[in-house]
PDB file of C-alpha atoms in Angstrom:
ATOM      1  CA  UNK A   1     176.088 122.427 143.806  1.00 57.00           C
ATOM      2  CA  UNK A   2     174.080 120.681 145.889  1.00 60.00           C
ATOM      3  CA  UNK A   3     174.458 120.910 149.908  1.00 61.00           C
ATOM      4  CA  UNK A   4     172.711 119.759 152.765  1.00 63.00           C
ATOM      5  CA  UNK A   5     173.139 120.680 156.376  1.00 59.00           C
ATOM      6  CA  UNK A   6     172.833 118.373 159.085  1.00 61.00           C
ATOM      7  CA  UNK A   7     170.041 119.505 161.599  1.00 62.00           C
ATOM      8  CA  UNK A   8     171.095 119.502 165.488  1.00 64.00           C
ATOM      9  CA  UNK A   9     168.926 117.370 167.508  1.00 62.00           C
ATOM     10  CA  UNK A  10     166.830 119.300 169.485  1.00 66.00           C
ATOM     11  CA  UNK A  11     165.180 118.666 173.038  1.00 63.00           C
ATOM     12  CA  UNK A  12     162.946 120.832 174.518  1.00 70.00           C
ATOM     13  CA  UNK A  13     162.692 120.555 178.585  1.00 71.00           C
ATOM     14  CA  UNK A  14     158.563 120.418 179.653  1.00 79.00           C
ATOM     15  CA  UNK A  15     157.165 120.065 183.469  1.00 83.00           C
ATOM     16  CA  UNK A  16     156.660 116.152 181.918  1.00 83.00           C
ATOM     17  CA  UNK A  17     160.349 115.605 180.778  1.00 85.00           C
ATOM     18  CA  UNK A  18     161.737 117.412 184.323  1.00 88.00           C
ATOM     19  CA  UNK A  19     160.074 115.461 186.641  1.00 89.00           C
ATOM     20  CA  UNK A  20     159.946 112.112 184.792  1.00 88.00           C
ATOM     21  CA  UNK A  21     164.141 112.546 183.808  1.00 89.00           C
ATOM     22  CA  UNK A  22     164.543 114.021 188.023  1.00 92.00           C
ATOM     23  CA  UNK A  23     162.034 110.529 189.177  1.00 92.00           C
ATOM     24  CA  UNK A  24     164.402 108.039 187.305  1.00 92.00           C
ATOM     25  CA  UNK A  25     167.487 109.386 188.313  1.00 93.00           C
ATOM     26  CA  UNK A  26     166.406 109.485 191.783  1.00 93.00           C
ATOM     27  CA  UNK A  27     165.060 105.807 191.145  1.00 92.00           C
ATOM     28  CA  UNK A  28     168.633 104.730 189.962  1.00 92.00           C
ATOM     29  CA  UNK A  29     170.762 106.737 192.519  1.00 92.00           C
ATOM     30  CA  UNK A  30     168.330 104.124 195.230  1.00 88.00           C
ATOM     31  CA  UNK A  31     169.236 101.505 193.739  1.00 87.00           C
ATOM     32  CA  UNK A  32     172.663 101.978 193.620  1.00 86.00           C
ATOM     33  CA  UNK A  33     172.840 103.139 196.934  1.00 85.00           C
ATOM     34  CA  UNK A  34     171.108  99.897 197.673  1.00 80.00           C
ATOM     35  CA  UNK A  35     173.651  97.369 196.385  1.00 76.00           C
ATOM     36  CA  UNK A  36     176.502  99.130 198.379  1.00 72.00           C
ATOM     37  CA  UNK A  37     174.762  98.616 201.703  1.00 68.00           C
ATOM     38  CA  UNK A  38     174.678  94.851 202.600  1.00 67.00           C
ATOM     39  CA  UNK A  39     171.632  92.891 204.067  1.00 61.00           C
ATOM     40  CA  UNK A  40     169.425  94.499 201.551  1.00 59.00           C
ATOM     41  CA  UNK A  41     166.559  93.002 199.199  1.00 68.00           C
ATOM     42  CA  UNK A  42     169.022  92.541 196.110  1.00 80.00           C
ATOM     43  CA  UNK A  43     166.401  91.680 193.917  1.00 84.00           C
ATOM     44  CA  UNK A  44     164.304  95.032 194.268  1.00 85.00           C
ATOM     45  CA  UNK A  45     167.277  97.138 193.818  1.00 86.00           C
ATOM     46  CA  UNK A  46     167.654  95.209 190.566  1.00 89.00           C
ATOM     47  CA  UNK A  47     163.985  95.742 189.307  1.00 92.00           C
ATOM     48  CA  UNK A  48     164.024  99.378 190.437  1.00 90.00           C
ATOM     49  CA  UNK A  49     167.543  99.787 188.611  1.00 91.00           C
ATOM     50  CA  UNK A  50     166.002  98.300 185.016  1.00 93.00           C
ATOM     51  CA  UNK A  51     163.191 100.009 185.327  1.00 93.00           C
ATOM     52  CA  UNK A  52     164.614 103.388 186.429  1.00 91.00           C
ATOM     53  CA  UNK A  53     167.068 103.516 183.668  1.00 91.00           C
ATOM     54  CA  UNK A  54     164.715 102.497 181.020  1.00 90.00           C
ATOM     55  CA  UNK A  55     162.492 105.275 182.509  1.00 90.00           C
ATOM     56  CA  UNK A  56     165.206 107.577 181.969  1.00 89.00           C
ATOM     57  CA  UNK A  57     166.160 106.091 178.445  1.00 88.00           C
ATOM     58  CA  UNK A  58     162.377 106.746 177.594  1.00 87.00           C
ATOM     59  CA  UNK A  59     162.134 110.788 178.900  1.00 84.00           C
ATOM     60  CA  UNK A  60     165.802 111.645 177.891  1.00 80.00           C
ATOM     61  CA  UNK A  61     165.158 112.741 174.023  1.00 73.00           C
ATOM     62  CA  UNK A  62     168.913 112.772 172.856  1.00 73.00           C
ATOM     63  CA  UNK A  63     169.297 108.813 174.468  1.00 75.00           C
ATOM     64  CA  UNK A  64     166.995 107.515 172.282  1.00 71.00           C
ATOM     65  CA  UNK A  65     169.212 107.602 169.129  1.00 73.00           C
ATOM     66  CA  UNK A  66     171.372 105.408 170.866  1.00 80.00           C
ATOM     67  CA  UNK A  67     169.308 103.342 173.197  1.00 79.00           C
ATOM     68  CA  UNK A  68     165.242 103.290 172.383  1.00 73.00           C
ATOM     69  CA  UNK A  69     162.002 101.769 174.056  1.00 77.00           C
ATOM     70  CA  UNK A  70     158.373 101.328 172.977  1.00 81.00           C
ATOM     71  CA  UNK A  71     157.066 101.239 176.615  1.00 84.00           C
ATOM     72  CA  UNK A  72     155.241 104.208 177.559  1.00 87.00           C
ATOM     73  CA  UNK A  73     156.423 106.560 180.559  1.00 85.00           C
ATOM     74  CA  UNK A  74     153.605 106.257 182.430  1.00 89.00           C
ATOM     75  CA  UNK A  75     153.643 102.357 182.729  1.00 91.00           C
ATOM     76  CA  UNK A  76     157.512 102.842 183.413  1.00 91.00           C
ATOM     77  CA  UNK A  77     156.721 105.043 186.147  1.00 92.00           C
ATOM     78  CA  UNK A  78     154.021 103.464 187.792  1.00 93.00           C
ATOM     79  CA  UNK A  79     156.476 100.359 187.757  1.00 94.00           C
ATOM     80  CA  UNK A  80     159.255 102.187 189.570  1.00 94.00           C
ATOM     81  CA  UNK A  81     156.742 103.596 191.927  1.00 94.00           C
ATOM     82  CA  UNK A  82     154.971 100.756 192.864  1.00 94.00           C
ATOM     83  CA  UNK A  83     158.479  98.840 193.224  1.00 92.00           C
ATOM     84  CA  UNK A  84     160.189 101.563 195.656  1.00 91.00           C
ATOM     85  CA  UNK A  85     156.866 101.406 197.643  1.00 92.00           C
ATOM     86  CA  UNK A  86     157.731  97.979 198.278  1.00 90.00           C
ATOM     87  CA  UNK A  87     160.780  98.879 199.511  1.00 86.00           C
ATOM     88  CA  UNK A  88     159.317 101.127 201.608  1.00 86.00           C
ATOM     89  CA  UNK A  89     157.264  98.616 203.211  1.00 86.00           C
ATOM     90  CA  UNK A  90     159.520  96.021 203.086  1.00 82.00           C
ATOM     91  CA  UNK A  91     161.334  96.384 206.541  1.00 71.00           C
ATOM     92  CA  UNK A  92     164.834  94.824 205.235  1.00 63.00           C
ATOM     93  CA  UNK A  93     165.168  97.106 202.747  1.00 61.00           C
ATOM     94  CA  UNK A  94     164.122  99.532 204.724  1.00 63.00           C
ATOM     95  CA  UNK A  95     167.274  99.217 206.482  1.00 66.00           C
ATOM     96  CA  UNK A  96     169.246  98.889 203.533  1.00 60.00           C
ATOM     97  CA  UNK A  97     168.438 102.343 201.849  1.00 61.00           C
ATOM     98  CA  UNK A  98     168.784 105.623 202.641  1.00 79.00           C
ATOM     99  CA  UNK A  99     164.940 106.086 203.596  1.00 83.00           C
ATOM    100  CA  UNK A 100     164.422 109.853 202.654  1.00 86.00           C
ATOM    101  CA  UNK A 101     165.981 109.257 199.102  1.00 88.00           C
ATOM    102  CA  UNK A 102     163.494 106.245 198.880  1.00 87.00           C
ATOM    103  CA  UNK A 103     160.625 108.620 199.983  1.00 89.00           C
ATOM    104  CA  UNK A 104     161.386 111.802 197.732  1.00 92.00           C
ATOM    105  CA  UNK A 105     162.149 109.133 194.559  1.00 91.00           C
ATOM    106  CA  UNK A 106     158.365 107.418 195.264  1.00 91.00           C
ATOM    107  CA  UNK A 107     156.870 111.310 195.335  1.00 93.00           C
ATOM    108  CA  UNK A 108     158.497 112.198 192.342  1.00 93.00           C
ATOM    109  CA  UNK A 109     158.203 108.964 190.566  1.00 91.00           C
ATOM    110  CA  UNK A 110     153.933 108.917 191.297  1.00 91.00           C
ATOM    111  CA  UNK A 111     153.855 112.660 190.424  1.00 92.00           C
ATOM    112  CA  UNK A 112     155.539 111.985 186.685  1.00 90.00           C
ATOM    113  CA  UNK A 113     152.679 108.569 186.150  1.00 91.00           C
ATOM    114  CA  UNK A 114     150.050 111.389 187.643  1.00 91.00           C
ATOM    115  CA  UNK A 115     151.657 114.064 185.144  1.00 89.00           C
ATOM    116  CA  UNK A 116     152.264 111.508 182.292  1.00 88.00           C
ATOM    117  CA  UNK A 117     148.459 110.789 182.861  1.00 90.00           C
ATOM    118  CA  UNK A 118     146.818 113.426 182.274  1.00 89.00           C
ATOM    119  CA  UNK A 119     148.902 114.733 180.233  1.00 82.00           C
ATOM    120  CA  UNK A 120     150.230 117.562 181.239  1.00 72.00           C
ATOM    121  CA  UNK A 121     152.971 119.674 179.957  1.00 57.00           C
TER     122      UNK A 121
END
C-alpha cells in the first residue's frame, strides 16, 4: 500500500520577513487612507497601492502559491519608499494623508531595502 502525506506549508517569520510584511502593510493602509480623503494626489496613492501589495505578495510566503512575483524585495521596497517620500514632499498630498502614518511607513519601508540589502536575517 502505497501512501503519501501531504506536507503543510511552512513559513518561518525572520527580522527580514517582519519588517518587509509590517512596511507594505503600512504602505497599503496610506494608500487607502489616501483615496478616502479628497483633494489628494490620486495617482501616488495608486503607485504606492501596486507596489505595496506586490511588496507584501513578495515577503508573505503562504501568498505566493496563489499570487507570485519575480521582482526582488529590495527593488519593491525602495519603490514604495521613494514613492511615499514623494508624498511627503509633495504638499497636496501632504494634506491628503494622515502624515505620521506616511512617516512611520517611509521608516519602515527604507529599513526593510536597508535590511533586504545587506542581507540580514
Amino acid at each position: 500500500m502505497l501512501t503519501t502525506a501531504a506536507a503543510t506549508p511552512v513559513f518561518t517569520v525572520s527580522l527580514a520577513s517582519a519588517v518587509t510584511i509590517a512596511g507594505a502593510i503600512l504602505a497599503v493602509f496610506d494608500s487607502a487612507w489616501r483615496f478616502r480623503r479628497p483633494g489628494g494626489n490620486a495617482i501616488l496613492a495608486i503607485l504606492a497601492l501596486v507596489i505595496g501589495l506586490l511588496l507584501l505578495v513578495r515577503a508573505f510566503g503562504p501568498v505566493q502559491q496563489y499570487v507570485s512575483t519575480s521582482i526582488p524585495v529590495l527593488y519593491l521596497s525602495v519603490a514604495v519608499t521613494v514613492v511615499l517620500l514623494v508624498e511627503l514632499l509633495v504638499k497636496a498630498a501632504r494634506k491628503s494623508g494622515v502624515l505620521w502614518l506616511t512617516v512611520i511607513a517611509t521608516l519602515v519601508c527604507g529599513a526593510a531595502a536597508v535590511i533586504a540589502f545587506l542581507k540580514v536575517g
